[in-house]
PDB file of C-alpha atoms in Angstrom:
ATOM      1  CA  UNK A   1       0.000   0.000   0.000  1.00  0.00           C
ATOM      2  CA  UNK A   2       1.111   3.367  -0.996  1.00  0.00           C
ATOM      3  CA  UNK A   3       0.482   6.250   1.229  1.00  0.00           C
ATOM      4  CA  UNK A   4       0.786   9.840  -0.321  1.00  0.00           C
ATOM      5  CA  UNK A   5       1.350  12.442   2.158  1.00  0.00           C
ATOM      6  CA  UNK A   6       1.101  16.091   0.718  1.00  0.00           C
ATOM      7  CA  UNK A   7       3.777  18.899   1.440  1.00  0.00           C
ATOM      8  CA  UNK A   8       1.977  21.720   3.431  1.00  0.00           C
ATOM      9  CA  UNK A   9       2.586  24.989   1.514  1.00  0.00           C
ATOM     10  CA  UNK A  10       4.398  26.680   4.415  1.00  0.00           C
ATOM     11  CA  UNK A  11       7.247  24.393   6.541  1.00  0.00           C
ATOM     12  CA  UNK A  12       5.018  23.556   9.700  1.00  0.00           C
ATOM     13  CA  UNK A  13       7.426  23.802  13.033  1.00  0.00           C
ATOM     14  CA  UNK A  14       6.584  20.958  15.609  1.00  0.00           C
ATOM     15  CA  UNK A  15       5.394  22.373  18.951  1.00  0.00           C
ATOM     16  CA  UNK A  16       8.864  23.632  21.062  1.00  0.00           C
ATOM     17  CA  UNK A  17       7.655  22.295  24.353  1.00  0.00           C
ATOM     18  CA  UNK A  18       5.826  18.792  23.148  1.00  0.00           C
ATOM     19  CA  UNK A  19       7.643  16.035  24.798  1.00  0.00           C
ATOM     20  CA  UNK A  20       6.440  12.196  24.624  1.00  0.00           C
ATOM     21  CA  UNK A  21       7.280   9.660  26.318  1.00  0.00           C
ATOM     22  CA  UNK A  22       6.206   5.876  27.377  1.00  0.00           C
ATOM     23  CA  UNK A  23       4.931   5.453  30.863  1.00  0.00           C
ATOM     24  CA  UNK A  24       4.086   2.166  32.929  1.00  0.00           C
ATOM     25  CA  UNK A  25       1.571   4.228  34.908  1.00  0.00           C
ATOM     26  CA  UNK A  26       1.638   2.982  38.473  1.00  0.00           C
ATOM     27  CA  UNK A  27      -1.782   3.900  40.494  1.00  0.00           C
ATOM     28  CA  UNK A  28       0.599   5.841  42.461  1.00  0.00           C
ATOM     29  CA  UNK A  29       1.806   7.750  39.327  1.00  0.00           C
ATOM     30  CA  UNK A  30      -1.779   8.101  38.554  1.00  0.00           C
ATOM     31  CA  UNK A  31      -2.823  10.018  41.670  1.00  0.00           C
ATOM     32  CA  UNK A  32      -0.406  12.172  41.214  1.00  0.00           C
ATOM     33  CA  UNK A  33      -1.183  13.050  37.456  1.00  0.00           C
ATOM     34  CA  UNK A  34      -4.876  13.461  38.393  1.00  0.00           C
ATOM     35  CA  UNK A  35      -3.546  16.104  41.323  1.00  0.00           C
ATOM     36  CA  UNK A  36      -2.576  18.083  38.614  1.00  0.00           C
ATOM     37  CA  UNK A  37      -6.113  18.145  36.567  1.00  0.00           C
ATOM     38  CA  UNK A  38      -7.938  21.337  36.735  1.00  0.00           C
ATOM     39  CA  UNK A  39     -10.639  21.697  33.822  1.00  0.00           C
ATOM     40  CA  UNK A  40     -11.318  17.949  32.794  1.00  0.00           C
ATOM     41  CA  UNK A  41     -15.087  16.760  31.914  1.00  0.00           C
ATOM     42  CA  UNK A  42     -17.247  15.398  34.375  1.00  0.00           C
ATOM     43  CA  UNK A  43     -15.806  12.092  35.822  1.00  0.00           C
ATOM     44  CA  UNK A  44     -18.163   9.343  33.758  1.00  0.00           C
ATOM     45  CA  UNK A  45     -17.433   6.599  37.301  1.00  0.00           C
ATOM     46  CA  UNK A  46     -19.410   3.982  33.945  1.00  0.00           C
ATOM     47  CA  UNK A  47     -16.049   4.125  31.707  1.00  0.00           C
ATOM     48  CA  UNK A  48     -14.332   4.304  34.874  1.00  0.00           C
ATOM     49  CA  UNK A  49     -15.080   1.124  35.773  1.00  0.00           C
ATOM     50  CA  UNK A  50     -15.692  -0.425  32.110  1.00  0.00           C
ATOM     51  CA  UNK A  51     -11.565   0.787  31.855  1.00  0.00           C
ATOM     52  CA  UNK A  52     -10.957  -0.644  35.311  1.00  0.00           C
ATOM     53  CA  UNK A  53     -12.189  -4.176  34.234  1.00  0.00           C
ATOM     54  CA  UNK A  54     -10.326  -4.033  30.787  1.00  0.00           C
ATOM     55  CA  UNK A  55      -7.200  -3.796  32.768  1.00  0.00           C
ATOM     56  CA  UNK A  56      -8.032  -6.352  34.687  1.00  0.00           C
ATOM     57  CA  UNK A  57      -8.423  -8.800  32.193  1.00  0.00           C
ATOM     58  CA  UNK A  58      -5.407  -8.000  30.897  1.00  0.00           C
ATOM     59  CA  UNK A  59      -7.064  -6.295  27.308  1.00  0.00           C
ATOM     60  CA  UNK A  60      -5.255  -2.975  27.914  1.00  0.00           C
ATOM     61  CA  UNK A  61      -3.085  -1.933  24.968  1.00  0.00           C
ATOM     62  CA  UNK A  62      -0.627   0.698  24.751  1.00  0.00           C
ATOM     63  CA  UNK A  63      -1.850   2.950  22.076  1.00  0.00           C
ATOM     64  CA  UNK A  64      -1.866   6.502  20.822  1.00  0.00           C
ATOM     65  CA  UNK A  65      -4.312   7.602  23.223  1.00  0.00           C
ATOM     66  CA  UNK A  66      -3.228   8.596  26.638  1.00  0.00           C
ATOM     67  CA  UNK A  67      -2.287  11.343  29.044  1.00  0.00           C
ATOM     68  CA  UNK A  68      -1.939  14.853  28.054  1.00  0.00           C
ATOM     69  CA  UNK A  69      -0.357  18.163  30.367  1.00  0.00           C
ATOM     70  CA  UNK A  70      -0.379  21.473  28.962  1.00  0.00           C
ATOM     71  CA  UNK A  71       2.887  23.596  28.623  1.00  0.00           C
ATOM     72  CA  UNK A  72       1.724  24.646  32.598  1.00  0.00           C
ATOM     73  CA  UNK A  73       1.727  21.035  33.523  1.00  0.00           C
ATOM     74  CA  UNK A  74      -2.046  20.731  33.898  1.00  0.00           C
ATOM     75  CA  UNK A  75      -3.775  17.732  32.757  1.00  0.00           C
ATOM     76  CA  UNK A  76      -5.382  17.951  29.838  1.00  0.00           C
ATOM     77  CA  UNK A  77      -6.727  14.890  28.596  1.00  0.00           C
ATOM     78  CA  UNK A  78      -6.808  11.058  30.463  1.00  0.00           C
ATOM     79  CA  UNK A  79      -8.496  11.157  33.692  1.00  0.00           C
ATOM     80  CA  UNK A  80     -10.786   8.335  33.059  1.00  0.00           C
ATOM     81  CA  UNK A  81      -7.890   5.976  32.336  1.00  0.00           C
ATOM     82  CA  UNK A  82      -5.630   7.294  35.140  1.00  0.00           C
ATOM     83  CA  UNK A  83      -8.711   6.646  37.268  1.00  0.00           C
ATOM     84  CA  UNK A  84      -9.496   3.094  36.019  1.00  0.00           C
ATOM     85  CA  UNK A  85      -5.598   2.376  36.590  1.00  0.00           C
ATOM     86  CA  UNK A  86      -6.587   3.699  40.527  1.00  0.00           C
ATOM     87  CA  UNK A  87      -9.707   1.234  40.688  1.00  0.00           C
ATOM     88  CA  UNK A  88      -8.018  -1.440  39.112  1.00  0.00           C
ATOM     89  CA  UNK A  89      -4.911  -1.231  41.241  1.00  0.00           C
ATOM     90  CA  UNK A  90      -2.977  -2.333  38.143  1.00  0.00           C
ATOM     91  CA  UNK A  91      -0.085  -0.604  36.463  1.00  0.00           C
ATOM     92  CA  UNK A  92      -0.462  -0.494  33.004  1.00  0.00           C
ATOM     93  CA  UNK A  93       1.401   1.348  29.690  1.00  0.00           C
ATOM     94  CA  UNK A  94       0.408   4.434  28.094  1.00  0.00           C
ATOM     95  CA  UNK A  95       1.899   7.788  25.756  1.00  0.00           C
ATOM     96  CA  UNK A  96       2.482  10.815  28.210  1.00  0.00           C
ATOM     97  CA  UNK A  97       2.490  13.930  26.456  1.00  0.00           C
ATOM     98  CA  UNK A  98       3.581  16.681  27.851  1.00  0.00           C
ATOM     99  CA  UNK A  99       3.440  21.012  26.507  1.00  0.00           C
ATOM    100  CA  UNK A 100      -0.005  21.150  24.565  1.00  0.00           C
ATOM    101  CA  UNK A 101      -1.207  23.967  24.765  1.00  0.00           C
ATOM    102  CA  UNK A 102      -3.441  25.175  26.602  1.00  0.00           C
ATOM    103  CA  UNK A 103      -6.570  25.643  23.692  1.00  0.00           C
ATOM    104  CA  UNK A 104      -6.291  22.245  22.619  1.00  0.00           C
ATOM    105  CA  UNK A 105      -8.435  20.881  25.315  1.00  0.00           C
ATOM    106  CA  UNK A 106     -11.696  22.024  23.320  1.00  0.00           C
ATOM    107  CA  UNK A 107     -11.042  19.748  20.532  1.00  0.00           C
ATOM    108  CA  UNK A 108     -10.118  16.355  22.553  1.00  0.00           C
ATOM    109  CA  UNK A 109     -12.221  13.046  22.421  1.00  0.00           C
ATOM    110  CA  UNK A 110     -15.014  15.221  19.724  1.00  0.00           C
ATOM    111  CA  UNK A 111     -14.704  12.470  17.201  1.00  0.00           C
ATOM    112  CA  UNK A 112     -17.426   9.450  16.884  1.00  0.00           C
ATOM    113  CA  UNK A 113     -16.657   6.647  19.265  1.00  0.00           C
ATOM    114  CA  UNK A 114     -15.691   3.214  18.062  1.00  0.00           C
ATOM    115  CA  UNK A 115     -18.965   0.800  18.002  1.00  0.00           C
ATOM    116  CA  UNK A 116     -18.732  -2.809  18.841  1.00  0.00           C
ATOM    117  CA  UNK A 117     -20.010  -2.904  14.814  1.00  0.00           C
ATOM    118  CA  UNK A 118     -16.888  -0.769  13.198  1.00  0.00           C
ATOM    119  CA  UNK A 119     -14.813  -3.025  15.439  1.00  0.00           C
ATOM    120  CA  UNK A 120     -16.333  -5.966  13.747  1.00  0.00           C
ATOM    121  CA  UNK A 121     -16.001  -4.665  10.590  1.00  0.00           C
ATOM    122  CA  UNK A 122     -12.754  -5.881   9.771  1.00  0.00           C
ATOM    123  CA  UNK A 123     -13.917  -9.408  10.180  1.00  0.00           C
ATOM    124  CA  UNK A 124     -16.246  -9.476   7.333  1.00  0.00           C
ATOM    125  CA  UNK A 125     -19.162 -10.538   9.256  1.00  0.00           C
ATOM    126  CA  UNK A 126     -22.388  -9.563   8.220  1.00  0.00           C
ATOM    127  CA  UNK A 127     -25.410  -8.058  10.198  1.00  0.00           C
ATOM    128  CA  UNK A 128     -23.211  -6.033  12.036  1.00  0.00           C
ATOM    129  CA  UNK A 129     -25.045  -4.331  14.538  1.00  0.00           C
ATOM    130  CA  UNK A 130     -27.448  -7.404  14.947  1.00  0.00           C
ATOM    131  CA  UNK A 131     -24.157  -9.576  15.276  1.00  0.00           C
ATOM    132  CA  UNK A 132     -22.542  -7.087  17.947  1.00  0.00           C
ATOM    133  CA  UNK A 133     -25.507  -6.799  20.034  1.00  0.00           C
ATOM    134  CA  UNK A 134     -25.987 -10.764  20.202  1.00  0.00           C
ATOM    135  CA  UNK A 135     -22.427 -11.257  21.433  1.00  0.00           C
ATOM    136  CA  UNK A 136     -22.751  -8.656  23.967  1.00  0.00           C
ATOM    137  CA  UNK A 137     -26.109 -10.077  25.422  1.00  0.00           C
ATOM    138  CA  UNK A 138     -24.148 -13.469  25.394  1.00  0.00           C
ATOM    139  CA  UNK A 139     -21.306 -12.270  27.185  1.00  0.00           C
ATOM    140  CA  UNK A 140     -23.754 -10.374  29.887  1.00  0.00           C
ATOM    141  CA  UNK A 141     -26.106 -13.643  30.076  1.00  0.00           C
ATOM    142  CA  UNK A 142     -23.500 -15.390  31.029  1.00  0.00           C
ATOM    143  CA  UNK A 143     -21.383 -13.057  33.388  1.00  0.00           C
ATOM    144  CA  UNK A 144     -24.561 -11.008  35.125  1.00  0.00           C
ATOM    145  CA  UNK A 145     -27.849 -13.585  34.144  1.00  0.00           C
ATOM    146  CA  UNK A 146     -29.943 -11.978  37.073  1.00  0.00           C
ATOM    147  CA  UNK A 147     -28.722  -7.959  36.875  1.00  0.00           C
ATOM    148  CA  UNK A 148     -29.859  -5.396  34.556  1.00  0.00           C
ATOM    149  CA  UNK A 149     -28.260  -5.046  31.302  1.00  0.00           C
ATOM    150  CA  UNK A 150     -28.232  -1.703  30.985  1.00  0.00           C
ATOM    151  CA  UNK A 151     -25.987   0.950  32.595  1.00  0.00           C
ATOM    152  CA  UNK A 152     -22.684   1.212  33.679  1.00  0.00           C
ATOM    153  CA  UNK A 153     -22.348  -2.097  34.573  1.00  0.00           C
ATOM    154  CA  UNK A 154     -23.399  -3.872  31.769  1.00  0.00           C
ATOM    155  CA  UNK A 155     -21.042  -2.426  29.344  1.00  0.00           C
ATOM    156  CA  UNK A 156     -18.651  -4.537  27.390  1.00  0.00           C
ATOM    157  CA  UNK A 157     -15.677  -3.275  25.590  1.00  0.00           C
ATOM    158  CA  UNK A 158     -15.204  -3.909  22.086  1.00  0.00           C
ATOM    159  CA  UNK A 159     -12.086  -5.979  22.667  1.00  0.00           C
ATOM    160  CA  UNK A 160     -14.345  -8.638  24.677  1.00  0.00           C
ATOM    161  CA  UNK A 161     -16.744  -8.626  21.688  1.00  0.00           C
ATOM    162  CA  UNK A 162     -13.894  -8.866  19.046  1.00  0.00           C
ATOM    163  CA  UNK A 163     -12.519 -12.089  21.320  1.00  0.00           C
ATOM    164  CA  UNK A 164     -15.665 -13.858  21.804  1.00  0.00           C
ATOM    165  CA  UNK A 165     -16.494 -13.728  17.968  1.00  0.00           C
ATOM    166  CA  UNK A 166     -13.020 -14.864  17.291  1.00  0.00           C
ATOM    167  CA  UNK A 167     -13.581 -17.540  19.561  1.00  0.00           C
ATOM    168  CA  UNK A 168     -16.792 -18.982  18.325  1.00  0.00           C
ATOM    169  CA  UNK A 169     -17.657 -17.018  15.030  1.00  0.00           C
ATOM    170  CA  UNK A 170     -19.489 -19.793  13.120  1.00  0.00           C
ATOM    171  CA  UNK A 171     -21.991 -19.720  15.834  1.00  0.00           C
ATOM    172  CA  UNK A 172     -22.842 -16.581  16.549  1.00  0.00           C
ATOM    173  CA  UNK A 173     -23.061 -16.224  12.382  1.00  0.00           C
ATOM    174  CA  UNK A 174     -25.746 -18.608  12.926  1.00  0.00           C
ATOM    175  CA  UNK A 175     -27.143 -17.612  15.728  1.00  0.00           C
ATOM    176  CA  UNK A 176     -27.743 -13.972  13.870  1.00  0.00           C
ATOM    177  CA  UNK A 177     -28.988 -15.606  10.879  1.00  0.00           C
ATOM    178  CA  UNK A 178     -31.619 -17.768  12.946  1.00  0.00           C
ATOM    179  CA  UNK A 179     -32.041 -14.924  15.109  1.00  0.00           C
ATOM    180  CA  UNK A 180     -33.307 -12.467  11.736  1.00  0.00           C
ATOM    181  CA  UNK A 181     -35.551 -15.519  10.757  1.00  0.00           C
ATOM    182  CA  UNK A 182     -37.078 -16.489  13.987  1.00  0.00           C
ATOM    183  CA  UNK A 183     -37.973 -12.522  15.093  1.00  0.00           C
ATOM    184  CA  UNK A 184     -40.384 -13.003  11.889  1.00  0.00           C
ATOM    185  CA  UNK A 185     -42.513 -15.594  13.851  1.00  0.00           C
ATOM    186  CA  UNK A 186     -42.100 -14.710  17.390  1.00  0.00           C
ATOM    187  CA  UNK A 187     -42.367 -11.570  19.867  1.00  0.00           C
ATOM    188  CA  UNK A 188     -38.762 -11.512  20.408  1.00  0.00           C
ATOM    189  CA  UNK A 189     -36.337  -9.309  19.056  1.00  0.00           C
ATOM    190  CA  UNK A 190     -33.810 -10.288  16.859  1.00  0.00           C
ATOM    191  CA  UNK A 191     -31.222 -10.138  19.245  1.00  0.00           C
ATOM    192  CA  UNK A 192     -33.560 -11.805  21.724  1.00  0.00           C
ATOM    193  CA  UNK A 193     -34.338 -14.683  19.401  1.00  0.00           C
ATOM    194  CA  UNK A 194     -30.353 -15.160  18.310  1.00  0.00           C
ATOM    195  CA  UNK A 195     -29.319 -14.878  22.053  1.00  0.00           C
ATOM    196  CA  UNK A 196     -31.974 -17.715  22.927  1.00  0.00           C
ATOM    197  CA  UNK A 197     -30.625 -19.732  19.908  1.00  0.00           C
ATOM    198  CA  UNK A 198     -27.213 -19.487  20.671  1.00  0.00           C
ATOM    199  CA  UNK A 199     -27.216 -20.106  24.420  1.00  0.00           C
ATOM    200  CA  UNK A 200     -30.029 -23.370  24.327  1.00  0.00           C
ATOM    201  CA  UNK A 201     -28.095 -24.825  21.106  1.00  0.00           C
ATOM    202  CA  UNK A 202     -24.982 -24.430  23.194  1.00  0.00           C
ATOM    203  CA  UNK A 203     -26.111 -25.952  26.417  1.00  0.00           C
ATOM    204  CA  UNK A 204     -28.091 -28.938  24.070  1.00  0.00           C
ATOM    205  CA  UNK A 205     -26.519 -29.713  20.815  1.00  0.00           C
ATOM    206  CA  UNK A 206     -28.055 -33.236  20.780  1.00  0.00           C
ATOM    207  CA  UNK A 207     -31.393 -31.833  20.658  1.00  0.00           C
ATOM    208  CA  UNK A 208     -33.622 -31.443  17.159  1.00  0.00           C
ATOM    209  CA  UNK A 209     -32.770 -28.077  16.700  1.00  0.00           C
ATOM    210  CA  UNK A 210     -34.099 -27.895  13.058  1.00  0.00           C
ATOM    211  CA  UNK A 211     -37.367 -29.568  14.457  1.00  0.00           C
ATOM    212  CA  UNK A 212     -37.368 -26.833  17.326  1.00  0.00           C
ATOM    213  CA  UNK A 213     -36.473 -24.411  14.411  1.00  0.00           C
ATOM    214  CA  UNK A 214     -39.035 -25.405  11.812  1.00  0.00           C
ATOM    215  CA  UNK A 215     -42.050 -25.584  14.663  1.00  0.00           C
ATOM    216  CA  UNK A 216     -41.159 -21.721  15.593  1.00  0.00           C
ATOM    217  CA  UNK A 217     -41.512 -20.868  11.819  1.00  0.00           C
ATOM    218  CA  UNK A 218     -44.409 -22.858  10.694  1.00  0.00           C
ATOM    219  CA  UNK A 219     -46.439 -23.406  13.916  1.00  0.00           C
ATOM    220  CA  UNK A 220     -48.149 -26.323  11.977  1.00  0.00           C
ATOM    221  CA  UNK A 221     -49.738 -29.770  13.521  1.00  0.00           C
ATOM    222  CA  UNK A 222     -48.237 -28.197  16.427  1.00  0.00           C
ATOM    223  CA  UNK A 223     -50.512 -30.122  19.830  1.00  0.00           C
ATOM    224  CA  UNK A 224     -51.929 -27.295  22.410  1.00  0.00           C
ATOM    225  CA  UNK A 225     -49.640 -28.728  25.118  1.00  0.00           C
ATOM    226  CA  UNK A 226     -46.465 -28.093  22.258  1.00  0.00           C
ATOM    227  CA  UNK A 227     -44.355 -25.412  23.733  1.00  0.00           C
ATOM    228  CA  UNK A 228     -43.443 -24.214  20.403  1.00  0.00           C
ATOM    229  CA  UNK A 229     -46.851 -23.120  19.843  1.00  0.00           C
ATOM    230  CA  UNK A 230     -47.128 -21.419  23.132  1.00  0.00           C
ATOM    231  CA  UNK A 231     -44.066 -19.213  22.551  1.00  0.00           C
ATOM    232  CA  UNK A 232     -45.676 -18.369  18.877  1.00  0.00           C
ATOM    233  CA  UNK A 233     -48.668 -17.123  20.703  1.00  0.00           C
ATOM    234  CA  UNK A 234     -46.835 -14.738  23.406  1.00  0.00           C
ATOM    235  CA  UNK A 235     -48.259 -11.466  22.163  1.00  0.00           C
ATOM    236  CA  UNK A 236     -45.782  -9.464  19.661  1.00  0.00           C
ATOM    237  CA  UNK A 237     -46.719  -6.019  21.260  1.00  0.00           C
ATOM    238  CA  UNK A 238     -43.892  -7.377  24.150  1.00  0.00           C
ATOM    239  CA  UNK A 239     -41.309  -5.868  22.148  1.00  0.00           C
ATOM    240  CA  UNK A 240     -42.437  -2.926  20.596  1.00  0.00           C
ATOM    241  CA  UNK A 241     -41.388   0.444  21.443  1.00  0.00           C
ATOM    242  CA  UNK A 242     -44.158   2.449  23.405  1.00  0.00           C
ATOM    243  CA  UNK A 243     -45.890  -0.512  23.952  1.00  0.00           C
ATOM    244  CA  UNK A 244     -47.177  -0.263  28.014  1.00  0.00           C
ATOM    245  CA  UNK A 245     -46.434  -4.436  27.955  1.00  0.00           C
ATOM    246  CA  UNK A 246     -43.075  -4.024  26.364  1.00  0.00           C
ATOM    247  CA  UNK A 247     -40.388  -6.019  28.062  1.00  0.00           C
ATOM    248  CA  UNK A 248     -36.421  -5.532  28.207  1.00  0.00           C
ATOM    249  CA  UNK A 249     -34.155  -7.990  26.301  1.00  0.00           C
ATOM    250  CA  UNK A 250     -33.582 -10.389  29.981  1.00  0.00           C
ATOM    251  CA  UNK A 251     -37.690 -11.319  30.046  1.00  0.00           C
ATOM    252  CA  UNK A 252     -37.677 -11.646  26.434  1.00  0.00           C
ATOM    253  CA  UNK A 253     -34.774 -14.445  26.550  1.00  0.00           C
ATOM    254  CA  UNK A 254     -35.766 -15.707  29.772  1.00  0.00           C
ATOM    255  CA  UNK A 255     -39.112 -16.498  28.055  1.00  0.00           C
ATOM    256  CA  UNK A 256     -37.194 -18.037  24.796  1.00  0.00           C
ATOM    257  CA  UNK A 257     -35.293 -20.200  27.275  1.00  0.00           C
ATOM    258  CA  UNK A 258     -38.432 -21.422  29.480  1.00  0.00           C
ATOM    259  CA  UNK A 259     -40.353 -22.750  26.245  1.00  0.00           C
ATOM    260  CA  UNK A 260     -37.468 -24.595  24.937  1.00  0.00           C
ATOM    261  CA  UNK A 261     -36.713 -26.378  28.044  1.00  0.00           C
ATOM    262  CA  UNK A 262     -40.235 -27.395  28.112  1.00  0.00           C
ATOM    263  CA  UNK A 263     -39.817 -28.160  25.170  1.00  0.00           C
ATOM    264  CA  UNK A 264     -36.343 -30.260  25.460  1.00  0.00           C
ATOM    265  CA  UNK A 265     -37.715 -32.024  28.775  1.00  0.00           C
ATOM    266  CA  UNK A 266     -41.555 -31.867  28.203  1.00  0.00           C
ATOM    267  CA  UNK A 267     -41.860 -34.627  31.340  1.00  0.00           C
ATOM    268  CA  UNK A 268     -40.498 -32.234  33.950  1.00  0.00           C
ATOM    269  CA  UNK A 269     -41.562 -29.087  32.794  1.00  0.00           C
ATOM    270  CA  UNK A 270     -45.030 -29.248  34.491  1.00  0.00           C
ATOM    271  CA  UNK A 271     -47.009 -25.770  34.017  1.00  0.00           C
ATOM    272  CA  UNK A 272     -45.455 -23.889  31.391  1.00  0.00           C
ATOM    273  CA  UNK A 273     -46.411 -20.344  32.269  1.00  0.00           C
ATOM    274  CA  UNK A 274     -44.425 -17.855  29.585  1.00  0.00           C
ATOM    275  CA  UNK A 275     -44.234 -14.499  30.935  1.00  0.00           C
ATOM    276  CA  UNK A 276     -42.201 -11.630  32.776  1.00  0.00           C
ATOM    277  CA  UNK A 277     -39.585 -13.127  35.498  1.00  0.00           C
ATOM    278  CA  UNK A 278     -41.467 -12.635  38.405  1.00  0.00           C
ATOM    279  CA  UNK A 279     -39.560  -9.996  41.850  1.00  0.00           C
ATOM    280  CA  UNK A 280     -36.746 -12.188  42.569  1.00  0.00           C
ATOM    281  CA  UNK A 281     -36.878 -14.877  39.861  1.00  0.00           C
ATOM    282  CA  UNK A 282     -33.740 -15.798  38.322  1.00  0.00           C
ATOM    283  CA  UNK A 283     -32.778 -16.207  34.766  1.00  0.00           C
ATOM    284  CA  UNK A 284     -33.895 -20.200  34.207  1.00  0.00           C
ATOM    285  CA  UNK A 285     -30.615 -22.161  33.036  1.00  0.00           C
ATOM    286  CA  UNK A 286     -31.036 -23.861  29.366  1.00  0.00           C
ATOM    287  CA  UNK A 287     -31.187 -27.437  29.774  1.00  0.00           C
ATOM    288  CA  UNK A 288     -28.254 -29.499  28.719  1.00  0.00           C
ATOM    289  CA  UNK A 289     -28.669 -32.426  26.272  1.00  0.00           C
ATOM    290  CA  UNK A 290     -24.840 -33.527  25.210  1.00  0.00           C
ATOM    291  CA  UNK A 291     -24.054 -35.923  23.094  1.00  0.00           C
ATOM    292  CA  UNK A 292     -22.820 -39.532  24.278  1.00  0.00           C
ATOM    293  CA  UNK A 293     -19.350 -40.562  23.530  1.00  0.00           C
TER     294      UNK A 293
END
C-alpha cells in the first residue's frame, strides 16, 4: 500500500515544548497526574469502571491515546484511564504527552466513538449491529444472568466482543442468521431470538434443533400442550417500542429459554407459564442435552 502524504505549503514547526514519552503508569503515578487536573469533563465513574475491568483482564493496549499536560503542567486529557488504573490497582502502559497547549483541550475526544459494529467490521461478518448486540447479550447472560443489562455495569468493551467472535464465530453467524428468521414468527427481538438460539443450542446440541427451528416458523400440527406453539402465541406487542407491555431484552430471553426447556424435557416441565420473570426470579438455566461418547 502506498500512502501519499502532501507537502503543506508553508514548513510547519513541531510544537517547542511537546515532549512524549512511554509510561508504565503505576496507580501511584496516577494520583499524582490526576492532582494536577484542573478543567477535565465530568468524571463518567461507567467508563471508569468499564476501563478498570479491561485492565483487569489483561485487554489494555498501549496505544496513541493517553495522558496529556499542557505547557503549565495541567492535565489535559486522560483522567478516566488514570482513574481506572486507581480502581483497578494495576499498572499499566500508556503515551504521556507533555506542553499542549493550553486551547487544545476544546477539541479532545469530539470524534465518533468506536462501536462494537466498526470493530467488527474488519472481520467481514455480516449483520453487524445485529451480530454485535448478540455477542454482547451473550457475554452479559453469562457473566450477570440476574442484573440489569443496561448501565454502567453492563457495558462490554469492544475488545471482549472482538474475542468472543473470534472464539466462536461460526456460531454466533448462525445464531444472527436464525435470530433475523425467527424474530419473523415470534415476539422476540432479533437479538432476543439469536441470544436464545445461541445459548439453548450451546447448552443442548443433541437436541432437534431444526425440528425446534421449523415448529417456531411454521407453527403447523403443532398439539396445544407443544411449547413451540405457546411461545408463537406470546403477544408481539412485548417488544415494541411504546408498547405499556413491552419487556427488556432479559424477560424476552428468559421467556425463549423457558419454552425450549419445556420443550427439550416436556416430562419435567409441568405448568409452562411464559411471561415476565417474576420480583426475585432468576434467569432459568437452558437445559443441557450432550451428546454420548
Amino acid at each position: 500500500m502506498t500512502i501519499v502524504i502532501a507537502e503543506p505549503e508553508e514548513p510547519v514547526e513541531p510544537e517547542e515544548n511537546l515532549v512524549w514519552r512511554i509510561v508504565k503508569v503505576t496507580p501511584e503515578i496516577a494520583e499524582a497526574f490526576l492532582s494536577q487536573a484542573s478543567a477535565n469533563r465530568r468524571l463518567d465513574l461507567g467508563q471508569v469502571r468499564a476501563l478498570a475491568e479491561s485492565i483487569l483482564r489483561g485487554e489494555w493496549r498501549l496505544t496513541h491515546q493517553g495522558i496529556a499536560f499542557d505547557e503549565t503542567g495541567e492535565l489535559l486529557d486522560g483522567q478516566h484511564r488514570l482513574h481506572a488504573i486507581i480502581e483497578a490497582n494495576t499498572p499499566v502502559e500508556m503515551l504521556v504527552f507533555e506542553g499542549l497547549p493550553k486551547d487544545v483541550f476544546s477539541v479532545l475526544d469530539t470524534g465518533k466513538r468506536r462501536s462494537a459494529a466498526d470493530t467488527l467490521y474488519s472481520t467481514g461478518a455480516k449483520h453487524l449491529p445485529l451480530l454485535s448486540s448478540t455477542i454482547r447479550h451473550v457475554l452479559l447472560l453469562k457473566t450477570m444472568p440476574n442484573d440489569r443489562w443496561s448501565g454502567a455495569r453492563a457495558r462490554v468493551s469492544n475488545d471482549r466482543i472482538l474475542a468472543a467472535y473470534n472464539e466462536d464465530k461460526d456460531r454466533y453467524e448462525e445464531a444472527v442468521t436464525t435470530g433475523r428468521e425467527l424474530s419473523k414468527h415470534l415476539f422476540a427481538s432479533p437479538t432476543a431470538a439469536a441470544l436464545g438460539y445461541f445459548v439453548t443450542t450451546e447448552a443442548a446440541p443433541a437436541a432437534d434443533i431444526d425440528e425446534w427451528i421449523s415448529g417456531l416458523k411454521s407453527g403447523a400440527s403443532l398439539d396445544s400442550g407443544d411449547a413451540r406453539l405457546a411461545l408463537r402465541e406470546v403477544p408481539r406487542e412485548t417488544q415494541r417500542r411504546g408498547s405499556k407491555r413491552r419487556m427488556d431484552m432479559r424477560n424476552q430471553v428468559a421467556i425463549y429459554i423457558k419454552a425450549w426447556n419445556a420443550w427439550v424435557e416436556p416430562g419435567k416441565a409441568g405448568e409452562l407459564r411464559l411471561g415476565r420473570l417474576r420480583k426475585g426470579e432468576k434467569m432459568p438455566t437452558p437445559v443441557e442435552l450432550k451428546f454420548i461418547r
